[in-house]
GROMACS .gro file of C-alpha atoms in nm:
model
  420
    1UNK     CA    1  18.162  -3.744  -2.586
    2UNK     CA    2  17.952  -3.569  -2.319
    3UNK     CA    3  18.238  -3.590  -2.068
    4UNK     CA    4  18.491  -3.475  -2.330
    5UNK     CA    5  18.277  -3.178  -2.442
    6UNK     CA    6  18.214  -3.036  -2.094
    7UNK     CA    7  18.563  -3.120  -1.964
    8UNK     CA    8  18.734  -2.924  -2.243
    9UNK     CA    9  18.485  -2.637  -2.198
   10UNK     CA   10  18.548  -2.615  -1.820
   11UNK     CA   11  18.925  -2.638  -1.865
   12UNK     CA   12  18.902  -2.351  -2.115
   13UNK     CA   13  18.711  -2.138  -1.865
   14UNK     CA   14  18.959  -2.217  -1.585
   15UNK     CA   15  19.246  -2.115  -1.814
   16UNK     CA   16  19.077  -1.779  -1.868
   17UNK     CA   17  18.987  -1.836  -2.235
   18UNK     CA   18  18.692  -1.613  -2.340
   19UNK     CA   19  18.369  -1.810  -2.318
   20UNK     CA   20  18.295  -1.791  -2.693
   21UNK     CA   21  18.627  -1.952  -2.780
   22UNK     CA   22  18.600  -2.205  -2.495
   23UNK     CA   23  18.266  -2.314  -2.643
   24UNK     CA   24  18.410  -2.339  -2.996
   25UNK     CA   25  18.728  -2.524  -2.890
   26UNK     CA   26  18.528  -2.779  -2.692
   27UNK     CA   27  18.298  -2.843  -2.987
   28UNK     CA   28  18.584  -2.869  -3.239
   29UNK     CA   29  18.773  -3.119  -3.017
   30UNK     CA   30  18.463  -3.342  -3.013
   31UNK     CA   31  18.422  -3.305  -3.390
   32UNK     CA   32  18.785  -3.410  -3.449
   33UNK     CA   33  18.744  -3.701  -3.208
   34UNK     CA   34  18.428  -3.806  -3.394
   35UNK     CA   35  18.601  -3.771  -3.734
   36UNK     CA   36  18.348  -3.514  -3.860
   37UNK     CA   37  18.425  -3.285  -4.156
   38UNK     CA   38  18.519  -2.947  -4.005
   39UNK     CA   39  18.330  -2.758  -4.277
   40UNK     CA   40  18.034  -2.799  -4.043
   41UNK     CA   41  18.200  -2.542  -3.812
   42UNK     CA   42  18.167  -2.256  -4.062
   43UNK     CA   43  17.819  -2.365  -4.168
   44UNK     CA   44  17.682  -2.375  -3.814
   45UNK     CA   45  17.848  -2.047  -3.713
   46UNK     CA   46  17.667  -1.865  -3.994
   47UNK     CA   47  17.339  -2.053  -3.942
   48UNK     CA   48  17.332  -1.965  -3.569
   49UNK     CA   49  17.320  -1.592  -3.642
   50UNK     CA   50  17.079  -1.619  -3.937
   51UNK     CA   51  16.766  -1.506  -3.749
   52UNK     CA   52  16.561  -1.191  -3.796
   53UNK     CA   53  16.473  -1.183  -3.424
   54UNK     CA   54  16.841  -1.135  -3.334
   55UNK     CA   55  16.830  -0.789  -3.494
   56UNK     CA   56  16.657  -0.680  -3.171
   57UNK     CA   57  16.968  -0.752  -2.963
   58UNK     CA   58  17.203  -0.473  -3.083
   59UNK     CA   59  16.915  -0.225  -3.107
   60UNK     CA   60  16.797  -0.282  -2.748
   61UNK     CA   61  17.158  -0.258  -2.627
   62UNK     CA   62  17.204   0.074  -2.809
   63UNK     CA   63  16.872   0.210  -2.679
   64UNK     CA   64  16.975   0.123  -2.323
   65UNK     CA   65  17.316   0.288  -2.363
   66UNK     CA   66  17.160   0.605  -2.507
   67UNK     CA   67  16.916   0.630  -2.217
   68UNK     CA   68  17.185   0.560  -1.957
   69UNK     CA   69  17.399   0.849  -2.088
   70UNK     CA   70  17.117   1.099  -2.140
   71UNK     CA   71  16.899   1.304  -1.904
   72UNK     CA   72  16.592   1.082  -1.942
   73UNK     CA   73  16.688   0.871  -1.641
   74UNK     CA   74  16.734   1.181  -1.421
   75UNK     CA   75  16.389   1.313  -1.510
   76UNK     CA   76  16.227   0.974  -1.444
   77UNK     CA   77  16.397   0.950  -1.104
   78UNK     CA   78  16.289   1.305  -1.011
   79UNK     CA   79  15.929   1.223  -1.103
   80UNK     CA   80  15.934   0.899  -0.903
   81UNK     CA   81  16.069   1.084  -0.599
   82UNK     CA   82  15.797   1.348  -0.623
   83UNK     CA   83  15.535   1.070  -0.601
   84UNK     CA   84  15.673   0.830  -0.337
   85UNK     CA   85  15.973   1.005  -0.182
   86UNK     CA   86  15.784   1.128   0.127
   87UNK     CA   87  15.794   0.802   0.326
   88UNK     CA   88  16.089   0.704   0.548
   89UNK     CA   89  16.355   0.558   0.326
   90UNK     CA   90  16.154   0.684   0.030
   91UNK     CA   91  16.463   0.738  -0.181
   92UNK     CA   92  16.542   0.365  -0.151
   93UNK     CA   93  16.192   0.288  -0.281
   94UNK     CA   94  16.248   0.540  -0.561
   95UNK     CA   95  16.569   0.351  -0.651
   96UNK     CA   96  16.374   0.028  -0.702
   97UNK     CA   97  16.078   0.189  -0.882
   98UNK     CA   98  16.316   0.379  -1.111
   99UNK     CA   99  16.500   0.052  -1.181
  100UNK     CA  100  16.172  -0.119  -1.271
  101UNK     CA  101  16.067   0.163  -1.500
  102UNK     CA  102  16.405   0.183  -1.667
  103UNK     CA  103  16.386  -0.195  -1.715
  104UNK     CA  104  16.079  -0.134  -1.933
  105UNK     CA  105  16.296   0.080  -2.160
  106UNK     CA  106  16.647  -0.064  -2.176
  107UNK     CA  107  16.636  -0.446  -2.169
  108UNK     CA  108  16.977  -0.452  -1.996
  109UNK     CA  109  17.069  -0.501  -1.631
  110UNK     CA  110  17.399  -0.314  -1.653
  111UNK     CA  111  17.239  -0.017  -1.834
  112UNK     CA  112  16.963  -0.002  -1.571
  113UNK     CA  113  17.217  -0.006  -1.286
  114UNK     CA  114  17.432   0.259  -1.456
  115UNK     CA  115  17.143   0.495  -1.533
  116UNK     CA  116  16.976   0.476  -1.191
  117UNK     CA  117  17.302   0.451  -0.995
  118UNK     CA  118  17.470   0.753  -1.156
  119UNK     CA  119  17.162   0.962  -1.076
  120UNK     CA  120  17.069   0.838  -0.729
  121UNK     CA  121  17.379   0.712  -0.546
  122UNK     CA  122  17.531   1.062  -0.493
  123UNK     CA  123  17.192   1.189  -0.370
  124UNK     CA  124  17.143   0.890  -0.138
  125UNK     CA  125  17.486   0.949   0.013
  126UNK     CA  126  17.416   1.320   0.060
  127UNK     CA  127  17.092   1.246   0.248
  128UNK     CA  128  17.256   1.009   0.495
  129UNK     CA  129  17.179   0.671   0.341
  130UNK     CA  130  17.449   0.403   0.374
  131UNK     CA  131  17.642   0.418   0.049
  132UNK     CA  132  17.735   0.050   0.030
  133UNK     CA  133  17.380  -0.071   0.103
  134UNK     CA  134  17.228   0.181  -0.141
  135UNK     CA  135  17.467   0.069  -0.415
  136UNK     CA  136  17.380  -0.296  -0.346
  137UNK     CA  137  17.008  -0.213  -0.365
  138UNK     CA  138  17.040  -0.035  -0.700
  139UNK     CA  139  17.254  -0.321  -0.836
  140UNK     CA  140  16.986  -0.567  -0.723
  141UNK     CA  141  16.714  -0.358  -0.887
  142UNK     CA  142  16.926  -0.373  -1.202
  143UNK     CA  143  16.853  -0.748  -1.218
  144UNK     CA  144  16.494  -0.655  -1.304
  145UNK     CA  145  16.632  -0.489  -1.618
  146UNK     CA  146  16.633  -0.824  -1.804
  147UNK     CA  147  16.304  -0.954  -1.659
  148UNK     CA  148  16.059  -0.671  -1.730
  149UNK     CA  149  16.039  -0.642  -2.109
  150UNK     CA  150  16.205  -0.560  -2.337
  151UNK     CA  151  16.473  -0.816  -2.250
  152UNK     CA  152  16.780  -0.928  -2.445
  153UNK     CA  153  16.801  -1.273  -2.272
  154UNK     CA  154  16.433  -1.334  -2.355
  155UNK     CA  155  16.500  -1.262  -2.723
  156UNK     CA  156  16.795  -1.504  -2.719
  157UNK     CA  157  16.591  -1.775  -2.546
  158UNK     CA  158  16.302  -1.729  -2.789
  159UNK     CA  159  16.534  -1.772  -3.089
  160UNK     CA  160  16.700  -2.086  -2.949
  161UNK     CA  161  16.381  -2.249  -2.817
  162UNK     CA  162  16.169  -2.136  -3.115
  163UNK     CA  163  15.920  -1.955  -2.892
  164UNK     CA  164  15.730  -1.628  -2.926
  165UNK     CA  165  15.924  -1.320  -2.814
  166UNK     CA  166  15.593  -1.136  -2.767
  167UNK     CA  167  15.455  -1.405  -2.532
  168UNK     CA  168  15.774  -1.398  -2.325
  169UNK     CA  169  15.751  -1.019  -2.304
  170UNK     CA  170  15.384  -1.035  -2.200
  171UNK     CA  171  15.468  -1.268  -1.912
  172UNK     CA  172  15.774  -1.076  -1.788
  173UNK     CA  173  15.580  -0.813  -1.593
  174UNK     CA  174  15.456  -1.032  -1.305
  175UNK     CA  175  15.796  -1.171  -1.198
  176UNK     CA  176  15.952  -0.826  -1.247
  177UNK     CA  177  15.693  -0.669  -1.016
  178UNK     CA  178  15.744  -0.952  -0.763
  179UNK     CA  179  16.121  -0.887  -0.766
  180UNK     CA  180  16.064  -0.515  -0.721
  181UNK     CA  181  15.817  -0.579  -0.439
  182UNK     CA  182  16.058  -0.789  -0.234
  183UNK     CA  183  16.338  -0.535  -0.281
  184UNK     CA  184  16.109  -0.252  -0.166
  185UNK     CA  185  16.004  -0.454   0.141
  186UNK     CA  186  16.368  -0.521   0.238
  187UNK     CA  187  16.470  -0.159   0.174
  188UNK     CA  188  16.185  -0.027   0.394
  189UNK     CA  189  16.286  -0.262   0.674
  190UNK     CA  190  16.643  -0.132   0.651
  191UNK     CA  191  16.516   0.228   0.639
  192UNK     CA  192  16.361   0.188   0.984
  193UNK     CA  193  16.659  -0.010   1.112
  194UNK     CA  194  16.906   0.265   1.015
  195UNK     CA  195  16.658   0.551   1.072
  196UNK     CA  196  16.683   0.691   0.720
  197UNK     CA  197  16.530   1.037   0.669
  198UNK     CA  198  16.186   1.113   0.528
  199UNK     CA  199  16.158   1.307   0.203
  200UNK     CA  200  15.998   1.643   0.131
  201UNK     CA  201  15.624   1.696   0.175
  202UNK     CA  202  15.411   1.570  -0.111
  203UNK     CA  203  15.308   1.846  -0.350
  204UNK     CA  204  15.068   1.815  -0.641
  205UNK     CA  205  15.229   2.116  -0.804
  206UNK     CA  206  15.579   1.965  -0.783
  207UNK     CA  207  15.455   1.626  -0.903
  208UNK     CA  208  15.285   1.786  -1.205
  209UNK     CA  209  15.602   1.979  -1.286
  210UNK     CA  210  15.824   1.667  -1.273
  211UNK     CA  211  15.562   1.469  -1.467
  212UNK     CA  212  15.572   1.719  -1.755
  213UNK     CA  213  15.954   1.704  -1.756
  214UNK     CA  214  15.952   1.323  -1.760
  215UNK     CA  215  15.660   1.271  -2.000
  216UNK     CA  216  15.876   1.183  -2.303
  217UNK     CA  217  16.058   0.915  -2.104
  218UNK     CA  218  15.729   0.785  -1.960
  219UNK     CA  219  15.585   0.748  -2.310
  220UNK     CA  220  15.872   0.531  -2.431
  221UNK     CA  221  15.768   0.193  -2.280
  222UNK     CA  222  15.407   0.263  -2.377
  223UNK     CA  223  15.508   0.315  -2.741
  224UNK     CA  224  15.750   0.018  -2.752
  225UNK     CA  225  15.550  -0.243  -2.560
  226UNK     CA  226  15.213  -0.112  -2.678
  227UNK     CA  227  15.332  -0.145  -3.037
  228UNK     CA  228  15.449  -0.503  -2.980
  229UNK     CA  229  15.140  -0.625  -2.793
  230UNK     CA  230  14.896  -0.454  -3.030
  231UNK     CA  231  15.072  -0.609  -3.330
  232UNK     CA  232  15.174  -0.282  -3.495
  233UNK     CA  233  15.536  -0.396  -3.505
  234UNK     CA  234  15.748  -0.698  -3.416
  235UNK     CA  235  15.995  -0.703  -3.122
  236UNK     CA  236  16.280  -0.651  -3.370
  237UNK     CA  237  16.106  -0.349  -3.521
  238UNK     CA  238  16.027  -0.226  -3.169
  239UNK     CA  239  16.398  -0.230  -3.086
  240UNK     CA  240  16.467  -0.005  -3.386
  241UNK     CA  241  16.183   0.226  -3.279
  242UNK     CA  242  16.338   0.243  -2.930
  243UNK     CA  243  16.670   0.362  -3.077
  244UNK     CA  244  16.502   0.618  -3.303
  245UNK     CA  245  16.290   0.750  -3.015
  246UNK     CA  246  16.591   0.767  -2.779
  247UNK     CA  247  16.792   0.961  -3.037
  248UNK     CA  248  16.503   1.197  -3.108
  249UNK     CA  249  16.436   1.300  -2.749
  250UNK     CA  250  16.803   1.300  -2.641
  251UNK     CA  251  16.928   1.511  -2.933
  252UNK     CA  252  16.636   1.739  -3.018
  253UNK     CA  253  16.411   1.761  -2.710
  254UNK     CA  254  16.642   1.735  -2.407
  255UNK     CA  255  16.957   1.816  -2.608
  256UNK     CA  256  17.181   1.638  -2.359
  257UNK     CA  257  17.376   1.419  -2.607
  258UNK     CA  258  17.599   1.560  -2.881
  259UNK     CA  259  17.678   1.405  -3.218
  260UNK     CA  260  18.031   1.329  -3.096
  261UNK     CA  261  17.898   1.146  -2.788
  262UNK     CA  262  17.661   0.939  -3.004
  263UNK     CA  263  17.962   0.803  -3.193
  264UNK     CA  264  18.121   0.689  -2.867
  265UNK     CA  265  17.793   0.538  -2.743
  266UNK     CA  266  17.745   0.347  -3.070
  267UNK     CA  267  18.101   0.215  -3.053
  268UNK     CA  268  18.041   0.085  -2.698
  269UNK     CA  269  17.709  -0.073  -2.801
  270UNK     CA  270  17.874  -0.231  -3.106
  271UNK     CA  271  18.141  -0.390  -2.885
  272UNK     CA  272  17.877  -0.531  -2.647
  273UNK     CA  273  17.670  -0.660  -2.940
  274UNK     CA  274  17.977  -0.816  -3.103
  275UNK     CA  275  18.057  -1.009  -2.784
  276UNK     CA  276  17.704  -1.152  -2.772
  277UNK     CA  277  17.697  -1.232  -3.144
  278UNK     CA  278  18.030  -1.417  -3.142
  279UNK     CA  279  17.903  -1.623  -2.847
  280UNK     CA  280  17.584  -1.702  -3.043
  281UNK     CA  281  17.791  -1.791  -3.349
  282UNK     CA  282  18.022  -2.026  -3.160
  283UNK     CA  283  17.727  -2.178  -2.975
  284UNK     CA  284  17.593  -2.287  -3.315
  285UNK     CA  285  17.876  -2.543  -3.335
  286UNK     CA  286  17.822  -2.637  -2.972
  287UNK     CA  287  17.449  -2.688  -3.032
  288UNK     CA  288  17.513  -2.909  -3.337
  289UNK     CA  289  17.749  -3.128  -3.133
  290UNK     CA  290  17.487  -3.152  -2.857
  291UNK     CA  291  17.219  -3.260  -3.106
  292UNK     CA  292  17.441  -3.496  -3.309
  293UNK     CA  293  17.557  -3.696  -3.006
  294UNK     CA  294  17.219  -3.664  -2.828
  295UNK     CA  295  17.390  -3.506  -2.526
  296UNK     CA  296  17.076  -3.323  -2.397
  297UNK     CA  297  16.893  -3.656  -2.390
  298UNK     CA  298  17.184  -3.804  -2.192
  299UNK     CA  299  17.168  -3.515  -1.945
  300UNK     CA  300  16.790  -3.555  -1.919
  301UNK     CA  301  16.822  -3.927  -1.846
  302UNK     CA  302  17.085  -3.854  -1.582
  303UNK     CA  303  16.865  -3.602  -1.402
  304UNK     CA  304  16.553  -3.820  -1.435
  305UNK     CA  305  16.748  -4.109  -1.282
  306UNK     CA  306  16.766  -3.899  -0.962
  307UNK     CA  307  16.392  -3.829  -0.963
  308UNK     CA  308  16.102  -3.831  -1.207
  309UNK     CA  309  15.903  -3.578  -1.002
  310UNK     CA  310  15.846  -3.257  -1.198
  311UNK     CA  311  15.887  -3.049  -0.882
  312UNK     CA  312  16.217  -3.203  -0.773
  313UNK     CA  313  16.364  -3.188  -1.125
  314UNK     CA  314  16.263  -2.822  -1.159
  315UNK     CA  315  16.431  -2.753  -0.825
  316UNK     CA  316  16.753  -2.921  -0.947
  317UNK     CA  317  16.742  -2.721  -1.272
  318UNK     CA  318  16.683  -2.402  -1.072
  319UNK     CA  319  16.995  -2.470  -0.865
  320UNK     CA  320  17.199  -2.532  -1.182
  321UNK     CA  321  17.074  -2.201  -1.330
  322UNK     CA  322  17.165  -2.008  -1.013
  323UNK     CA  323  17.512  -2.166  -1.004
  324UNK     CA  324  17.562  -2.095  -1.377
  325UNK     CA  325  17.477  -1.730  -1.309
  326UNK     CA  326  17.759  -1.709  -1.057
  327UNK     CA  327  18.023  -1.801  -1.316
  328UNK     CA  328  17.872  -1.702  -1.651
  329UNK     CA  329  17.743  -1.380  -1.806
  330UNK     CA  330  17.364  -1.375  -1.858
  331UNK     CA  331  17.353  -1.404  -2.237
  332UNK     CA  332  17.626  -1.672  -2.241
  333UNK     CA  333  17.435  -1.889  -1.995
  334UNK     CA  334  17.109  -1.862  -2.191
  335UNK     CA  335  17.281  -1.946  -2.521
  336UNK     CA  336  17.478  -2.238  -2.376
  337UNK     CA  337  17.229  -2.406  -2.143
  338UNK     CA  338  16.895  -2.364  -2.323
  339UNK     CA  339  16.967  -2.644  -2.578
  340UNK     CA  340  17.083  -2.870  -2.293
  341UNK     CA  341  16.763  -2.829  -2.087
  342UNK     CA  342  16.497  -2.820  -2.361
  343UNK     CA  343  16.451  -3.199  -2.409
  344UNK     CA  344  16.419  -3.247  -2.033
  345UNK     CA  345  16.169  -2.962  -2.001
  346UNK     CA  346  15.959  -3.108  -2.285
  347UNK     CA  347  15.969  -3.449  -2.118
  348UNK     CA  348  15.841  -3.297  -1.794
  349UNK     CA  349  15.559  -3.121  -1.979
  350UNK     CA  350  15.659  -2.777  -1.851
  351UNK     CA  351  15.539  -2.483  -2.060
  352UNK     CA  352  15.837  -2.350  -2.258
  353UNK     CA  353  15.729  -1.988  -2.203
  354UNK     CA  354  15.724  -2.055  -1.828
  355UNK     CA  355  16.069  -2.215  -1.846
  356UNK     CA  356  16.202  -1.918  -2.044
  357UNK     CA  357  16.091  -1.690  -1.761
  358UNK     CA  358  16.239  -1.924  -1.498
  359UNK     CA  359  16.569  -1.916  -1.687
  360UNK     CA  360  16.566  -1.537  -1.728
  361UNK     CA  361  16.486  -1.468  -1.361
  362UNK     CA  362  16.738  -1.721  -1.228
  363UNK     CA  363  17.021  -1.612  -1.451
  364UNK     CA  364  16.951  -1.243  -1.382
  365UNK     CA  365  17.033  -1.302  -1.015
  366UNK     CA  366  17.386  -1.387  -1.128
  367UNK     CA  367  17.431  -1.015  -1.198
  368UNK     CA  368  17.485  -0.962  -0.824
  369UNK     CA  369  17.673  -1.283  -0.739
  370UNK     CA  370  18.055  -1.258  -0.770
  371UNK     CA  371  18.281  -1.332  -0.947
  372UNK     CA  372  18.086  -1.224  -1.261
  373UNK     CA  373  17.834  -0.987  -1.090
  374UNK     CA  374  17.826  -0.724  -1.366
  375UNK     CA  375  17.583  -0.500  -1.174
  376UNK     CA  376  17.812  -0.490  -0.869
  377UNK     CA  377  18.104  -0.389  -1.092
  378UNK     CA  378  17.893  -0.108  -1.240
  379UNK     CA  379  17.803   0.007  -0.887
  380UNK     CA  380  18.166  -0.014  -0.784
  381UNK     CA  381  18.273   0.200  -1.081
  382UNK     CA  382  18.017   0.468  -0.986
  383UNK     CA  383  18.108   0.485  -0.616
  384UNK     CA  384  18.474   0.384  -0.621
  385UNK     CA  385  18.405   0.127  -0.345
  386UNK     CA  386  18.571  -0.217  -0.361
  387UNK     CA  387  18.334  -0.479  -0.498
  388UNK     CA  388  18.397  -0.697  -0.189
  389UNK     CA  389  18.236  -0.433   0.032
  390UNK     CA  390  17.924  -0.413  -0.186
  391UNK     CA  391  17.906  -0.795  -0.212
  392UNK     CA  392  17.882  -0.825   0.170
  393UNK     CA  393  17.579  -0.598   0.202
  394UNK     CA  394  17.398  -0.733  -0.108
  395UNK     CA  395  17.311  -1.059   0.072
  396UNK     CA  396  16.962  -0.958   0.204
  397UNK     CA  397  16.858  -0.848  -0.145
  398UNK     CA  398  17.012  -1.162  -0.299
  399UNK     CA  399  16.816  -1.392  -0.066
  400UNK     CA  400  16.497  -1.197  -0.136
  401UNK     CA  401  16.538  -1.237  -0.512
  402UNK     CA  402  16.610  -1.611  -0.474
  403UNK     CA  403  16.284  -1.650  -0.276
  404UNK     CA  404  16.092  -1.477  -0.558
  405UNK     CA  405  16.270  -1.695  -0.814
  406UNK     CA  406  16.173  -2.021  -0.639
  407UNK     CA  407  15.817  -1.895  -0.595
  408UNK     CA  408  15.788  -1.827  -0.966
  409UNK     CA  409  15.929  -2.170  -1.052
  410UNK     CA  410  15.622  -2.333  -0.895
  411UNK     CA  411  15.339  -2.076  -0.887
  412UNK     CA  412  15.242  -2.104  -1.258
  413UNK     CA  413  15.226  -2.484  -1.222
  414UNK     CA  414  14.963  -2.455  -0.946
  415UNK     CA  415  14.799  -2.145  -1.101
  416UNK     CA  416  14.818  -2.204  -1.480
  417UNK     CA  417  14.642  -1.871  -1.552
  418UNK     CA  418  14.959  -1.685  -1.451
  419UNK     CA  419  15.111  -1.769  -1.791
  420UNK     CA  420  14.938  -1.590  -2.079
   0.00000   0.00000   0.00000
């Protein structure tokens, strides 16, 4: 049954069938083969989406889309440049810092790339930075969008693994900062290699001016994450607050989004949310098949037959996650693979919050690895450059992020205090 399930699923993907339907078809084939009443299909599809925590998903997506279209991102970028833009290659550093800050607002890698890229790529080009390398850097910084909370993949993992969304959010800052740090280091090295220009002289007056213009955007992550961590509202309620706050400042304070544009933004967010929800729904059948035929246990036994060492098994799982990210969209991979890995992770005694972060970081790297590489496609749409050109120059950033990923796989094991 294990071979049949994954064979049908892979054949479906190779034939170009959308992943949600490939998941459902594979599960139904196994159910028919096992002579199971197909009423279970409808039951499990509804049960998979019956979770209050999932309300956060469409709200965080909408909040990210609102911020990407509005002027908030431009004001945040201008403020960041006024603080750190003086150094050589400072605008590259600003790109990463802006990506990290936007990550604390949007919860989406594509939205982070779109917001920062649309604002900074034209300016980087104008100042003599290499356009392809700058686009690759911003796309790589977009990966941090799903690691620093709020994060849609973390919400999905928490629902499937029955873990605390708040605890996952609390632990997302360290790996996000590590990812940003390695990208800044690589960008500074390239700045000296290509002799990028230095920015304008630092001015307290200019910094204060840009700070006042950006203050409403700067307050947003404080309100959202502060509310979650202090217990004033749940992550799902925080997502709704994020949407309300985004609408308030975009429509009434900055006045950069019209009522007509909001309708278009909501339609786009609804489409994105619908894609994720149909995948979750179909994965409910897939998960039931996995549990009924004890497929995760079979997979665990297969991997443990190679080695029983926690460190080697974690390395093998890390490779699988990275490879899955190459071919699967982030949310799809989390929904599909989490039930497969959970029994093995429990057997190894690995903290499930730690594993959720490992999964999120590893799968986020897939956003810059073709053929899926959603962040590269966003960058390509902004610049008009072929994705192949961006993919060639993204390699230094890709290797840097993989190093951080492997570090984070093992660091919390040797330093348990890193996981709150």
